[in-house]
Amino acid sequence: MTTKLLTALLLGTSILGSAGLAHAEDVTLNIESWRGDDLAIWKDKLIPAFEAKNPGIKVVFAPSAPTEYDAALGAKLAAGSAGDLITCRPFDKSLELYKKGNLADLSALPGMENFSPVAKSAWQTDDGKASFCVPMASVIHGFIYNKDAFDKLGIKVPTTRDEFFAALDKIKADGTYIPMAMGTKDLWEAATMGYQNIGPNYWKGEDGRQALIKGTQKLTDKDWVAPYEELAKWKPYLGDGFEAQTYPDSQNLFTLGRAAIYPAGSWEIGLFNTQAQFKMGAFPPPVEKAGDTCYISDHTDIGMGLNAASKHADAAKTFLSWVASPDFATIYANALPGFFSLNSSPVKMADPLAQEFVSWRGKCKSTIRSTYQILSRGTPNLENETWVESANVINGTDTPEAAAKKLQTGLDSWYKPAK
């Protein structure tokens, strides 16, 4: 064998060896998700930011269709073909995966200390002892308003309930705008943007929500009936034919400039920014009197967990610790205005409407929707029944007291609080 040939062979072996070594060190993590809308954000912003700081770990975002996600994920987990990282829905769906052994316990993951108990509650066991997903984002409830309409009519942003109804009266008397865009046809709108929006100021957020779970408060108590009494007063301000008005109808009425106020979830921000041709502002649910503590529904919406069967658990934990970091929070919240970081570190957002919503965390106490944890596991389902009764109260087909009694009777039929 010639010296040249020998050198070439040795060099080739060396190159192959080093290439093989580099290949062996590279780990690819796959993310399961239902958020196909976020594909570009992951591909262009989030993944490059992580990979730049973590050479040797590659990440692939592989979403399924939202309606197919739960079934597709279940089939993949059963077959052992699911990705390393699992995007988590809040509460029972993810708790079920944890109980089956599909999601790993992340209680000791570095970074979990960056989240409050409320932020973690959507991805914990009922006793709070195990956390199995890193909280990623929440949505906040409040009211979006047409600034041009308010300026034209000389209306100040209301902070108390009296000011709120005075503003609605002024808008109605003027006649240019529908005072408030919300329909009852789709049911969930009345509950989510109505009852769950204004309710926390009455039942004192987490105090009331936890008391309901413990059984020390009931839905027939004054603080739970009172939001329905307020909702019943909304009827004259919702415009003609609101009973037949769908959720997209409400969105259109507001973005076309025909309604002055929109009871909202912050997820509307991205869409409204592209559609509304007027300046917008937002205000939190008004309190009874000036100086009262305010409460907001800051509802846990999306998290990320570790597939317990992942062959790359260490790399996946490195990624999840990054998801728990302020760096991730800043990129994610700015890329998706209206989906707010659950990280305790403040995140500065470029979008003024998103910044307004998230600023309420600094002056109000956060809670989550009262029906989501534990209380909707049985039949009748409290969440779905709350949709129906919220619409009935606004429509005037049920009194606030009758609605509350139906909900509590339904809950009592299957739910027994833990002793």
XYZ file of C-alpha atoms in Angstrom:
419
model
C 0.000 0.000 0.000
C 1.432 3.426 -0.933
C 2.029 6.089 1.668
C -0.482 8.362 -0.096
C -3.191 5.709 -0.021
C -2.530 4.907 3.611
C -2.706 8.594 4.522
C -5.955 8.976 2.600
C -7.492 5.956 4.330
C -6.396 7.158 7.760
C -7.702 10.650 6.996
C -11.008 9.230 5.772
C -11.358 7.122 8.902
C -10.589 10.168 11.003
C -13.202 12.307 9.210
C -15.838 9.573 9.450
C -14.988 9.067 13.104
C -15.329 12.730 13.957
C -18.506 13.039 11.872
C -19.947 9.999 13.625
C -18.981 11.499 16.977
C -20.659 14.826 16.143
C -23.760 12.966 14.980
C -23.832 10.925 18.184
C -23.689 14.089 20.310
C -26.497 15.852 18.436
C -29.903 15.274 20.016
C -33.156 16.116 18.240
C -36.184 16.915 20.404
C -39.682 16.821 18.919
C -42.489 18.991 20.294
C -46.107 17.787 20.154
C -48.628 20.658 19.977
C -52.100 21.698 18.782
C -50.932 25.265 18.060
C -50.280 25.064 14.318
C -50.839 28.838 14.150
C -47.579 29.255 16.077
C -45.398 27.258 13.655
C -43.609 30.315 12.222
C -42.973 31.737 15.716
C -41.316 28.500 16.858
C -39.373 28.024 13.626
C -38.183 31.616 13.197
C -37.878 32.935 16.750
C -38.071 30.482 19.645
C -36.095 27.482 18.364
C -33.189 29.555 16.923
C -32.905 31.429 20.247
C -32.642 28.141 22.170
C -30.303 26.375 19.711
C -27.916 29.348 19.683
C -27.326 28.866 23.412
C -27.471 25.051 23.409
C -25.298 23.580 20.634
C -25.866 19.867 20.159
C -29.620 20.035 20.831
C -31.917 20.444 17.832
C -35.629 21.108 18.259
C -38.493 20.349 15.860
C -41.989 21.807 16.387
C -44.488 19.278 14.961
C -48.118 20.366 15.555
C -51.309 18.373 14.915
C -54.705 19.867 14.038
C -56.322 21.314 17.206
C -59.413 19.096 16.969
C -57.286 15.972 16.462
C -54.531 16.705 18.989
C -55.839 14.835 22.032
C -56.656 11.654 20.089
C -53.466 11.792 17.987
C -51.290 12.362 21.053
C -52.979 9.509 22.930
C -52.353 7.125 20.009
C -48.694 8.178 19.708
C -48.091 7.813 23.440
C -49.635 4.331 23.379
C -47.478 3.364 20.392
C -44.307 4.829 21.887
C -43.882 7.262 18.983
C -44.792 10.555 20.689
C -42.362 13.470 20.772
C -40.080 14.240 23.710
C -41.975 17.390 24.652
C -45.752 17.530 25.085
C -47.708 20.777 24.861
C -50.141 20.641 27.778
C -53.772 21.678 27.915
C -54.818 22.995 31.335
C -56.201 20.832 34.133
C -57.855 17.457 33.606
C -56.548 16.511 30.144
C -52.932 16.821 31.298
C -53.613 15.448 34.779
C -54.961 12.305 33.114
C -51.726 11.946 31.094
C -49.683 12.331 34.290
C -51.766 9.730 36.119
C -51.241 7.300 33.212
C -47.469 7.795 33.526
C -47.173 9.660 30.210
C -45.896 12.910 31.717
C -42.869 13.122 34.015
C -42.883 14.921 37.379
C -41.154 18.289 36.876
C -41.507 19.603 40.454
C -37.714 19.763 40.885
C -36.959 21.191 37.411
C -34.714 24.284 37.589
C -36.899 27.243 36.633
C -40.153 26.043 38.229
C -39.488 28.487 41.064
C -40.267 31.260 38.531
C -44.008 30.525 38.721
C -46.657 31.349 41.323
C -48.970 28.704 42.838
C -51.855 30.029 40.683
C -49.708 29.739 37.523
C -48.769 26.135 38.369
C -52.273 25.066 39.461
C -53.374 24.045 35.950
C -50.639 21.401 35.747
C -50.500 19.940 39.247
C -52.040 17.040 41.097
C -55.087 18.004 43.179
C -52.945 18.092 46.337
C -50.373 20.353 44.627
C -47.511 17.969 45.416
C -46.487 17.176 41.829
C -46.096 19.604 38.900
C -45.928 18.002 35.451
C -45.865 20.877 32.915
C -43.987 24.172 32.744
C -46.580 26.998 32.602
C -46.218 28.922 29.324
C -49.073 31.352 28.861
C -52.367 32.661 30.143
C -55.177 34.793 28.764
C -56.579 37.750 30.712
C -60.187 38.944 30.782
C -61.415 42.513 30.751
C -63.065 45.002 28.398
C -61.663 46.374 25.134
C -63.118 49.738 24.127
C -63.201 52.025 21.096
C -61.072 55.032 22.151
C -62.442 57.187 19.349
C -66.008 56.540 20.551
C -65.101 57.339 24.164
C -63.348 60.581 23.090
C -66.261 61.632 20.878
C -68.772 61.114 23.689
C -66.520 62.511 26.439
C -66.472 59.265 28.419
C -63.740 58.547 30.949
C -62.557 54.958 31.360
C -64.762 53.496 34.121
C -63.176 52.059 37.258
C -66.315 51.505 39.375
C -69.562 49.742 38.484
C -71.540 52.986 38.751
C -69.154 54.622 36.260
C -69.432 51.564 33.990
C -73.234 51.717 33.804
C -73.161 55.526 33.481
C -70.872 55.083 30.448
C -73.231 52.473 28.951
C -76.209 54.835 29.513
C -74.385 57.699 27.792
C -73.455 55.546 24.779
C -77.019 54.255 24.501
C -78.560 57.734 24.782
C -76.284 59.066 22.024
C -77.352 56.256 19.662
C -74.255 56.227 17.414
C -72.896 52.981 18.852
C -74.236 49.764 20.331
C -72.993 50.152 23.934
C -71.593 46.610 24.243
C -70.956 43.837 21.695
C -71.840 40.448 23.140
C -74.349 37.806 22.054
C -75.849 34.837 23.863
C -76.428 32.423 20.964
C -73.109 30.566 21.415
C -73.593 30.348 25.218
C -69.863 30.146 26.130
C -69.425 33.831 25.292
C -71.937 34.832 27.999
C -70.082 32.768 30.601
C -66.464 33.362 29.575
C -66.632 37.065 28.709
C -69.511 37.739 31.092
C -69.722 35.719 34.312
C -66.054 34.670 34.534
C -64.933 38.180 33.590
C -66.768 40.173 36.269
C -67.212 37.348 38.821
C -63.797 37.371 40.547
C -64.433 40.894 41.920
C -67.479 39.465 43.726
C -66.148 36.119 44.974
C -62.679 37.555 45.746
C -60.715 35.553 43.212
C -58.790 32.609 44.631
C -60.452 32.900 48.065
C -63.870 32.175 46.577
C -62.687 29.676 43.982
C -60.853 27.568 46.557
C -63.783 27.822 48.996
C -66.104 26.449 46.304
C -63.786 23.448 45.794
C -63.580 22.886 49.577
C -67.358 23.144 49.912
C -67.215 26.052 52.370
C -68.982 28.270 49.808
C -71.837 27.445 47.451
C -72.936 28.867 44.118
C -76.130 30.029 45.850
C -74.128 32.289 48.219
C -74.446 36.059 47.721
C -70.973 36.484 46.189
C -71.759 33.909 43.477
C -75.296 35.133 42.709
C -74.258 38.814 42.520
C -72.342 38.500 39.204
C -75.551 37.134 37.651
C -77.462 40.114 39.046
C -75.005 42.399 37.250
C -75.165 40.338 34.035
C -78.960 40.650 34.021
C -78.455 44.432 33.863
C -76.370 44.119 30.680
C -79.403 43.171 28.549
C -80.535 46.700 27.529
C -77.019 47.560 26.312
C -76.342 44.608 23.993
C -78.253 45.870 20.957
C -81.208 44.459 19.039
C -81.192 40.734 18.370
C -78.282 39.879 20.672
C -79.994 36.537 21.449
C -79.275 35.429 17.844
C -75.787 36.996 17.767
C -72.845 34.580 17.457
C -69.303 35.087 18.724
C -67.985 36.080 15.240
C -70.917 38.520 14.957
C -69.791 40.193 18.196
C -66.193 40.419 16.976
C -67.346 42.003 13.712
C -69.674 44.510 15.392
C -66.769 45.775 17.462
C -63.996 45.777 14.836
C -66.290 47.494 12.281
C -66.735 50.343 14.781
C -70.420 49.716 15.431
C -70.062 48.910 19.165
C -68.177 50.938 21.768
C -67.242 48.226 24.317
C -66.331 44.556 23.899
C -66.251 42.166 26.918
C -63.044 40.395 26.013
C -60.407 37.783 26.358
C -56.908 39.016 25.563
C -56.597 36.440 22.777
C -58.570 38.907 20.620
C -55.683 41.406 20.493
C -53.848 39.981 17.470
C -57.021 39.764 15.359
C -58.436 43.122 16.466
C -55.131 44.874 15.684
C -55.422 43.745 12.064
C -59.132 44.539 11.666
C -60.071 47.612 13.715
C -59.531 50.965 11.993
C -59.748 52.933 15.250
C -57.696 53.324 18.424
C -58.405 50.763 21.142
C -57.909 50.677 24.879
C -58.754 48.227 27.652
C -59.924 48.341 31.258
C -60.253 45.637 33.942
C -63.651 44.633 35.378
C -64.864 47.644 37.399
C -64.999 47.320 41.195
C -67.883 48.285 43.492
C -66.261 51.425 44.875
C -63.015 53.306 44.253
C -60.095 51.815 46.163
C -61.533 48.286 46.399
C -59.135 45.426 45.659
C -59.585 44.356 42.033
C -59.455 40.757 40.813
C -58.833 39.529 37.268
C -59.291 36.221 35.502
C -55.698 35.501 34.397
C -56.509 32.075 33.063
C -53.824 29.435 32.633
C -54.047 28.262 29.038
C -50.948 26.433 27.784
C -47.922 24.603 29.235
C -45.239 22.100 28.222
C -44.292 18.756 29.743
C -41.781 15.928 29.332
C -42.820 12.641 27.754
C -41.921 10.168 30.517
C -40.746 7.715 27.807
C -38.382 10.201 26.116
C -34.936 8.785 25.313
C -33.531 12.308 25.606
C -34.851 13.320 29.024
C -31.764 15.352 30.014
C -31.805 17.413 26.803
C -35.582 17.828 27.115
C -35.160 19.107 30.695
C -32.563 21.606 29.459
C -35.143 22.840 26.956
C -37.923 22.981 29.569
C -35.717 24.993 31.945
C -35.271 27.456 29.082
C -39.077 27.534 28.572
C -39.258 28.456 32.277
C -36.822 31.369 31.778
C -37.494 35.105 31.369
C -35.765 34.918 27.941
C -38.412 32.539 26.586
C -41.185 34.551 28.253
C -40.120 37.767 26.525
C -39.890 36.253 23.033
C -43.138 34.264 23.350
C -45.289 37.059 24.813
C -44.166 39.568 22.182
C -44.630 37.130 19.305
C -48.179 36.297 20.461
C -49.748 39.465 21.908
C -52.612 38.502 24.191
C -51.018 35.231 25.322
C -49.196 36.338 28.446
C -46.200 34.799 30.126
C -46.952 33.110 33.442
C -43.357 33.745 34.551
C -43.075 35.864 37.696
C -40.448 38.065 35.989
C -42.133 41.098 34.384
C -42.152 40.975 30.569
C -42.124 44.233 28.630
C -44.327 43.990 25.559
C -44.247 46.169 22.462
C -48.001 45.946 21.828
C -49.724 48.732 23.831
C -53.028 46.862 24.221
C -51.238 43.713 25.448
C -49.153 45.849 27.816
C -52.337 47.427 29.205
C -53.895 44.002 29.927
C -50.784 42.605 31.597
C -50.273 45.773 33.682
C -53.366 44.777 35.693
C -51.320 42.006 37.303
C -49.477 44.757 39.168
C -52.607 46.241 40.743
C -55.156 43.386 40.807
C -55.095 39.865 42.244
C -55.061 37.043 39.682
C -57.322 34.016 39.651
C -58.505 31.473 37.076
C -61.969 30.514 35.811
C -63.924 29.071 38.729
C -65.232 25.991 36.881
C -61.973 24.624 35.442
C -60.254 22.853 38.321
C -61.947 19.714 39.714
C -65.526 21.065 39.534
C -66.282 20.062 35.922
C -65.261 16.404 36.079
C -68.757 15.018 36.588
C -72.176 15.152 34.969
C -73.745 17.651 34.729
C -70.546 19.462 33.735
C -70.374 22.732 35.692
C -68.478 24.600 32.959
C -71.044 23.765 30.277
C -73.980 24.402 32.612
C -72.491 27.810 33.483
C -72.568 28.665 29.758
C -76.289 27.854 29.612
C -77.263 29.703 32.786
C -75.186 32.803 31.953
C -77.050 33.092 28.638
C -80.406 32.409 30.344
C -79.836 35.171 32.906
C -78.913 37.743 30.238
C -81.831 36.655 28.053
C -84.151 36.991 31.050
C -85.371 33.379 30.953
C -83.847 32.586 34.373
C -83.457 34.814 37.418
C -79.973 35.055 38.960
C -81.205 33.065 41.983
C -82.775 30.319 39.833
C -79.605 30.023 37.740
C -77.410 29.706 40.830
C -79.733 27.112 42.372
C -79.670 24.970 39.182
C -75.861 25.096 39.078
C -75.437 24.173 42.755
C -78.024 21.360 42.540
C -76.187 19.938 39.510
C -72.832 20.146 41.285
C -74.217 18.570 44.476
C -75.523 15.618 42.453
C -71.988 14.293 41.839
C -69.395 16.403 43.676
C -68.471 15.700 47.287
C -65.721 18.002 48.615
C -62.710 16.253 50.154
C -62.857 16.133 53.936
